[in-house]
PDB file of C-alpha atoms and ligand atoms in Angstrom:
ATOM      1  CA  MET W  56     138.157  75.951  98.964  1.00 39.00           C
ATOM      2  CA  GLY W  57     137.949  78.944 101.102  1.00 41.00           C
ATOM      3  CA  SER W  58     137.803  81.040  98.110  1.00 42.00           C
ATOM      4  CA  PHE W  59     135.172  79.209  96.311  1.00 43.00           C
ATOM      5  CA  TYR W  60     132.536  79.451  99.333  1.00 44.00           C
ATOM      6  CA  PHE W  61     133.637  83.426  99.629  1.00 43.00           C
ATOM      7  CA  ILE W  62     132.211  83.668  95.937  1.00 44.00           C
ATOM      8  CA  GLY W  63     129.411  81.541  96.791  1.00 43.00           C
ATOM      9  CA  SER W  64     128.402  83.521  99.713  1.00 44.00           C
ATOM     10  CA  TYR W  65     128.748  86.718  98.060  1.00 43.00           C
ATOM     11  CA  ARG W  66     126.432  85.306  95.380  1.00 47.00           C
ATOM     12  CA  HIS W  67     124.174  84.405  97.956  1.00 46.00           C
ATOM     13  CA  TYR W  68     124.130  87.841  99.496  1.00 44.00           C
ATOM     14  CA  ARG W  69     123.499  89.555  96.188  1.00 47.00           C
ATOM     15  CA  HIS W  70     120.582  87.307  95.444  1.00 48.00           C
ATOM     16  CA  SER W  71     119.075  87.824  98.547  1.00 49.00           C
ATOM     17  CA  LEU W  72     118.980  91.411  97.989  1.00 50.00           C
ATOM     18  CA  SER W  73     118.218  91.862  94.266  1.00 56.00           C
ATOM     19  CA  PRO W  74     114.489  91.114  94.359  1.00 53.00           C
ATOM     20  CA  LEU W  75     114.202  94.124  96.482  1.00 53.00           C
ATOM     21  CA  LEU W  76     116.314  96.267  94.684  1.00 54.00           C
ATOM     22  CA  ASP W  77     114.410  95.106  91.377  1.00 65.00           C
ATOM     23  CA  PHE W  78     111.031  95.771  93.107  1.00 57.00           C
ATOM     24  CA  LYS W  79     112.152  99.419  93.950  1.00 65.00           C
ATOM     25  CA  ALA W  80     113.678  99.860  90.334  1.00 65.00           C
ATOM     26  CA  GLU W  81     110.523  98.573  88.879  1.00 68.00           C
ATOM     27  CA  MET W  82     108.289 100.795  90.928  1.00 65.00           C
ATOM     28  CA  SER W  83     110.296 104.080  90.241  1.00 72.00           C
ATOM     29  CA  VAL W  84     109.982 103.069  86.711  1.00 68.00           C
ATOM     30  CA  LEU W  85     106.111 102.334  86.917  1.00 63.00           C
ATOM     31  CA  ASN W  86     105.666 106.109  88.673  1.00 72.00           C
ATOM     32  CA  VAL W  87     107.693 107.822  86.018  1.00 65.00           C
ATOM     33  CA  LEU W  88     105.763 106.085  83.341  1.00 60.00           C
ATOM     34  CA  VAL W  89     102.171 106.817  85.189  1.00 60.00           C
ATOM     35  CA  SER W  90     103.319 110.391  85.536  1.00 65.00           C
ATOM     36  CA  ILE W  91     104.173 110.956  81.698  1.00 59.00           C
ATOM     37  CA  LEU W  92     101.154 109.328  80.869  1.00 58.00           C
ATOM     38  CA  VAL W  93      98.792 111.264  83.309  1.00 61.00           C
ATOM     39  CA  PHE W  94     100.363 114.587  82.013  1.00 63.00           C
ATOM     40  CA  LEU W  95     100.799 114.009  78.397  1.00 60.00           C
ATOM     41  CA  PRO W  96      98.246 115.590  75.807  1.00 58.00           C
ATOM     42  CA  PRO W  97      95.953 112.038  74.619  1.00 53.00           C
ATOM     43  CA  GLU W  98      97.417 112.641  70.971  1.00 49.00           C
ATOM     44  CA  ILE W  99     100.951 111.914  72.060  1.00 55.00           C
ATOM     45  CA  ILE W 100     100.175 108.510  73.310  1.00 65.00           C
ATOM     46  CA  GLY W 101      98.557 107.397  70.087  1.00 87.00           C
ATOM     47  CA  THR W 102      95.120 108.637  69.854  1.00 93.00           C
ATOM     48  CA  PRO W 103      94.381 109.232  65.880  1.00 96.00           C
ATOM     49  CA  THR W 104      94.005 113.242  65.843  1.00 97.00           C
ATOM     50  CA  VAL W 105      93.054 115.331  63.036  1.00 98.00           C
ATOM     51  CA  GLY W 106      92.542 119.251  62.558  1.00 98.00           C
ATOM     52  CA  PHE W 107      93.384 122.340  60.645  1.00 98.00           C
ATOM     53  CA  ASP W 108      96.958 122.716  60.322  1.00 98.00           C
ATOM     54  CA  ARG W 109      96.936 126.510  61.283  1.00 98.00           C
ATOM     55  CA  ASN W 110      94.064 129.040  62.728  1.00 98.00           C
ATOM     56  CA  PHE W 111      94.074 131.234  59.600  1.00 97.00           C
ATOM     57  CA  PHE W 112      94.045 130.403  55.987  1.00 98.00           C
ATOM     58  CA  TYR W 113      94.130 133.419  53.422  1.00 97.00           C
ATOM     59  CA  ASP W 114      93.972 134.564  49.690  1.00 97.00           C
ATOM     60  CA  LEU W 115      93.018 137.250  47.471  1.00 97.00           C
ATOM     61  CA  GLU W 116      89.483 137.937  46.091  1.00 96.00           C
ATOM     62  CA  GLY W 117      89.348 135.635  42.974  1.00 96.00           C
ATOM     63  CA  GLY W 118      91.710 133.406  44.240  1.00 97.00           C
ATOM     64  CA  THR W 119      91.476 129.660  45.703  1.00 98.00           C
ATOM     65  CA  VAL W 120      92.073 129.121  48.999  1.00 98.00           C
ATOM     66  CA  GLU W 121      94.263 125.830  50.069  1.00 98.00           C
ATOM     67  CA  ILE W 122      92.887 124.259  53.161  1.00 98.00           C
ATOM     68  CA  CYS W 123      95.257 122.116  54.811  1.00 98.00           C
ATOM     69  CA  LEU W 124      94.588 119.186  57.601  1.00 98.00           C
ATOM     70  CA  GLU W 125      97.157 117.842  60.045  1.00 98.00           C
ATOM     71  CA  VAL W 126      97.184 114.374  60.845  1.00 97.00           C
ATOM     72  CA  LYS W 127      98.638 112.578  63.734  1.00 96.00           C
ATOM     73  CA  ASN W 128      98.685 109.111  65.156  1.00 96.00           C
ATOM     74  CA  PHE W 129      97.084 107.925  61.619  1.00 96.00           C
ATOM     75  CA  ALA W 130      95.633 104.191  62.439  1.00 95.00           C
ATOM     76  CA  GLY W 131      93.179 103.903  59.550  1.00 95.00           C
ATOM     77  CA  PRO W 132      91.102 105.693  57.158  1.00 96.00           C
ATOM     78  CA  ILE W 133      89.633 108.760  58.688  1.00 97.00           C
ATOM     79  CA  THR W 134      86.204 110.181  57.158  1.00 97.00           C
ATOM     80  CA  GLY W 135      84.852 113.673  57.754  1.00 98.00           C
ATOM     81  CA  LYS W 136      84.086 117.265  56.226  1.00 98.00           C
ATOM     82  CA  ILE W 137      84.871 120.663  55.583  1.00 98.00           C
ATOM     83  CA  THR W 138      82.102 123.274  55.885  1.00 98.00           C
ATOM     84  CA  THR W 139      82.154 126.897  55.305  1.00 98.00           C
ATOM     85  CA  ILE W 140      80.392 128.880  58.097  1.00 98.00           C
ATOM     86  CA  ASP W 141      78.830 132.195  57.176  1.00 97.00           C
ATOM     87  CA  ASP W 142      79.711 133.769  60.516  1.00 97.00           C
ATOM     88  CA  GLY W 143      82.073 136.749  59.461  1.00 97.00           C
ATOM     89  CA  THR W 144      82.066 139.631  57.367  1.00 97.00           C
ATOM     90  CA  ALA W 145      82.191 138.010  53.952  1.00 97.00           C
ATOM     91  CA  THR W 146      78.966 137.296  52.340  1.00 96.00           C
ATOM     92  CA  GLU W 147      78.308 133.462  51.452  1.00 97.00           C
ATOM     93  CA  GLY W 148      77.609 133.099  47.964  1.00 96.00           C
ATOM     94  CA  MET W 149      79.101 136.964  47.347  1.00 95.00           C
ATOM     95  CA  ASP W 150      82.527 136.675  48.542  1.00 97.00           C
ATOM     96  CA  TYR W 151      83.105 133.064  48.602  1.00 98.00           C
ATOM     97  CA  ILE W 152      81.395 129.802  47.261  1.00 98.00           C
ATOM     98  CA  PRO W 153      79.988 128.005  50.427  1.00 98.00           C
ATOM     99  CA  VAL W 154      81.238 124.198  50.566  1.00 98.00           C
ATOM    100  CA  GLN W 155      81.250 120.978  52.501  1.00 98.00           C
ATOM    101  CA  LEU W 156      84.041 119.234  51.297  1.00 98.00           C
ATOM    102  CA  PRO W 157      84.267 115.367  51.881  1.00 98.00           C
ATOM    103  CA  VAL W 158      87.416 114.382  53.712  1.00 98.00           C
ATOM    104  CA  TYR W 159      88.564 110.957  53.518  1.00 97.00           C
ATOM    105  CA  ILE W 160      92.237 110.121  54.324  1.00 97.00           C
ATOM    106  CA  ALA W 161      93.078 106.689  53.243  1.00 97.00           C
ATOM    107  CA  SER W 162      96.615 106.421  54.190  1.00 97.00           C
ATOM    108  CA  ASP W 163      98.953 108.247  56.609  1.00 96.00           C
ATOM    109  CA  PRO W 164      99.550 111.755  55.052  1.00 96.00           C
ATOM    110  CA  LEU W 165     103.151 111.923  56.377  1.00 94.00           C
ATOM    111  CA  GLY W 166     102.518 115.684  56.217  1.00 96.00           C
ATOM    112  CA  PRO W 167      99.884 118.373  55.949  1.00 98.00           C
ATOM    113  CA  ASP W 168      96.993 117.016  54.063  1.00 98.00           C
ATOM    114  CA  CYS W 169      95.979 120.039  51.660  1.00 98.00           C
ATOM    115  CA  ASN W 170      93.677 118.702  49.288  1.00 97.00           C
ATOM    116  CA  TYR W 171      90.716 120.711  49.862  1.00 98.00           C
ATOM    117  CA  HIS W 172      90.061 124.322  48.333  1.00 98.00           C
ATOM    118  CA  ILE W 173      87.546 127.126  48.580  1.00 98.00           C
ATOM    119  CA  GLN W 174      86.833 129.689  46.062  1.00 98.00           C
ATOM    120  CA  LEU W 175      86.951 133.154  46.376  1.00 98.00           C
ATOM    121  CA  GLN W 176      84.884 135.638  44.436  1.00 97.00           C
ATOM    122  CA  SER W 177      86.111 138.620  42.806  1.00 94.00           C
ATOM    123  CA  ASP W 178      83.618 141.896  43.567  1.00 90.00           C
ATOM    124  CA  ASP W 179      84.312 145.419  42.343  1.00 86.00           C
ATOM    125  CA  ASN W 180      83.662 147.168  45.334  1.00 86.00           C
ATOM    126  CA  TYR W 181      86.382 147.797  48.215  1.00 87.00           C
ATOM    127  CA  GLU W 182      85.383 146.218  51.355  1.00 88.00           C
ATOM    128  CA  GLY W 183      88.971 145.318  52.966  1.00 88.00           C
ATOM    129  CA  PHE W 184      89.600 141.957  54.641  1.00 93.00           C
ATOM    130  CA  GLU W 185      86.620 139.957  55.139  1.00 97.00           C
ATOM    131  CA  THR W 186      86.414 136.642  56.897  1.00 98.00           C
ATOM    132  CA  PHE W 187      84.226 133.546  57.469  1.00 98.00           C
ATOM    133  CA  SER W 188      85.018 130.257  59.403  1.00 98.00           C
ATOM    134  CA  ILE W 189      85.642 126.742  58.606  1.00 98.00           C
ATOM    135  CA  THR W 190      85.020 123.858  60.454  1.00 98.00           C
ATOM    136  CA  PHE W 191      86.105 120.130  60.217  1.00 98.00           C
ATOM    137  CA  THR W 192      84.019 117.735  61.583  1.00 98.00           C
ATOM    138  CA  THR W 193      84.056 113.662  61.638  1.00 97.00           C
ATOM    139  CA  SER W 194      81.762 111.132  62.961  1.00 93.00           C
ATOM    140  CA  ASP W 195      84.649 108.564  63.628  1.00 94.00           C
ATOM    141  CA  ALA W 196      84.508 108.077  67.401  1.00 93.00           C
ATOM    142  CA  ASN W 197      88.036 106.983  67.673  1.00 92.00           C
ATOM    143  CA  VAL W 198      89.644 110.005  65.885  1.00 96.00           C
ATOM    144  CA  GLN W 199      90.048 113.256  68.160  1.00 97.00           C
ATOM    145  CA  ILE W 200      89.659 116.590  66.663  1.00 97.00           C
ATOM    146  CA  LYS W 201      92.481 119.308  67.476  1.00 96.00           C
ATOM    147  CA  ARG W 202      91.844 122.518  65.929  1.00 98.00           C
ATOM    148  CA  GLY W 203      88.307 121.920  64.541  1.00 98.00           C
ATOM    149  CA  VAL W 204      87.660 125.828  63.539  1.00 98.00           C
ATOM    150  CA  ALA W 205      89.893 128.213  61.473  1.00 98.00           C
ATOM    151  CA  GLN W 206      89.171 131.673  59.533  1.00 98.00           C
ATOM    152  CA  VAL W 207      89.404 132.319  56.221  1.00 98.00           C
ATOM    153  CA  SER W 208      90.664 136.264  55.221  1.00 98.00           C
ATOM    154  CA  ILE W 209      89.775 137.253  51.754  1.00 97.00           C
ATOM    155  CA  ILE W 210      92.165 139.969  50.955  1.00 96.00           C
ATOM    156  CA  ASP W 211      90.304 142.560  48.713  1.00 93.00           C
ATOM    157  CA  ASP W 212      92.169 143.440  45.575  1.00 90.00           C
ATOM    158  CA  ASP W 213      89.839 146.508  44.783  1.00 92.00           C
ATOM    159  CA  ASP W 214      91.122 150.095  45.219  1.00 90.00           C
ATOM    160  CA  VAL W 215      89.080 152.493  47.434  1.00 89.00           C
ATOM    161  CA  ASP W 216      88.906 156.029  45.976  1.00 91.00           C
ATOM    162  CA  GLU W 217      89.900 157.670  49.321  1.00 93.00           C
ATOM    163  CA  CYS W 218      89.654 161.023  47.948  1.00 96.00           C
ATOM    164  CA  ALA W 219      85.967 160.586  46.496  1.00 94.00           C
ATOM    165  CA  LEU W 220      84.847 159.263  49.628  1.00 93.00           C
ATOM    166  CA  GLY W 221      86.947 162.078  51.949  1.00 94.00           C
ATOM    167  CA  ALA W 222      88.770 159.186  53.668  1.00 94.00           C
ATOM    168  CA  ASP W 223      92.071 161.137  52.810  1.00 96.00           C
ATOM    169  CA  ASN W 224      94.119 163.589  55.141  1.00 97.00           C
ATOM    170  CA  CYS W 225      94.937 165.980  52.484  1.00 97.00           C
ATOM    171  CA  HIS W 226      94.742 169.463  53.647  1.00 97.00           C
ATOM    172  CA  ASP W 227      91.066 170.403  53.185  1.00 95.00           C
ATOM    173  CA  THR W 228      91.358 173.769  51.062  1.00 96.00           C
ATOM    174  CA  LEU W 229      95.126 173.880  50.121  1.00 97.00           C
ATOM    175  CA  ALA W 230      95.637 170.614  48.742  1.00 98.00           C
ATOM    176  CA  GLU W 231      95.008 168.209  45.925  1.00 97.00           C
ATOM    177  CA  CYS W 232      93.965 164.529  46.622  1.00 97.00           C
ATOM    178  CA  THR W 233      94.716 161.840  43.623  1.00 97.00           C
ATOM    179  CA  ASN W 234      93.694 158.407  44.158  1.00 95.00           C
ATOM    180  CA  THR W 235      96.187 155.538  43.451  1.00 93.00           C
ATOM    181  CA  ASP W 236      95.852 151.704  43.621  1.00 88.00           C
ATOM    182  CA  GLY W 237      95.829 151.025  47.235  1.00 85.00           C
ATOM    183  CA  SER W 238      96.373 154.557  48.239  1.00 91.00           C
ATOM    184  CA  PHE W 239      96.176 158.046  47.309  1.00 96.00           C
ATOM    185  CA  GLU W 240      98.396 160.937  47.084  1.00 97.00           C
ATOM    186  CA  CYS W 241      98.160 164.713  48.458  1.00 98.00           C
ATOM    187  CA  LYS W 242      99.955 167.505  46.880  1.00 97.00           C
ATOM    188  CA  CYS W 243      99.784 171.346  47.767  1.00 98.00           C
ATOM    189  CA  LYS W 244      98.034 173.558  45.404  1.00 97.00           C
ATOM    190  CA  GLU W 245     100.116 175.898  43.023  1.00 96.00           C
ATOM    191  CA  GLY W 246     101.857 178.790  45.226  1.00 97.00           C
ATOM    192  CA  TYR W 247     101.834 176.775  48.627  1.00 97.00           C
ATOM    193  CA  SER W 248     104.417 174.498  50.221  1.00 97.00           C
ATOM    194  CA  GLY W 249     104.174 171.452  52.449  1.00 97.00           C
ATOM    195  CA  ASP W 250     103.714 167.762  52.239  1.00 97.00           C
ATOM    196  CA  GLY W 251     100.158 167.830  50.945  1.00 97.00           C
ATOM    197  CA  VAL W 252      98.794 167.040  54.518  1.00 97.00           C
ATOM    198  CA  THR W 253     100.172 170.472  55.806  1.00 97.00           C
ATOM    199  CA  CYS W 254     100.217 173.371  53.438  1.00 97.00           C
ATOM    200  CA  GLN W 255     101.213 177.105  53.683  1.00 95.00           C
TER     201      GLN W 255
HETATM  202 CA1  LIG A 422      84.232 140.994  48.797  1.00 67.46          CA
HETATM  203 CA1  LIG A 423      86.446 143.936  46.561  1.00 67.46          CA
HETATM  204 CA1  LIG A 424      93.120 154.621  46.322  1.00 67.46          CA
END
């Protein structure tokens, strides 16, 4: 009888304390949750987010640049467009074909969505790297854009004749310059020795 009373009394003691303990535990869990929600970027807590998957895309002259979008927290079809912007050293129409590519993402791509292409033009001039920008825009109010601007670099595949342009570093009088694809060579003239940059 005595032991029964003891158990009952112990339970009563536990029950009288537990609401306070539970309330404290709930408050600390709530505090932690609120802190996480405040400090997490919005896309992690469920906002659909779309944007380019990197800052730079590139290809050779005459090539086709593949553009990829990254989708996070897909929650329904997303519409938008990718537009070329003539803001760099490349010339629209001459170096690339300007586009406004419609974007329609019907289902969660479960990875980068790379269905967008921009054609780069080939020319016979050596102009080095040329650039232009692309933007992604959407009118979907519930979609947040992350990285809505990226740069496209065109890698020149033409050779520059450094010798003819005088852009070589061969010795001015004692060396001969020979143009090569992508570079040039310096060679000391007959009777002189050296690496072509310095000859004696
Ligand atoms: Ca060009
Ligand atoms: Ca070129
Ligand atoms: Ca060259």
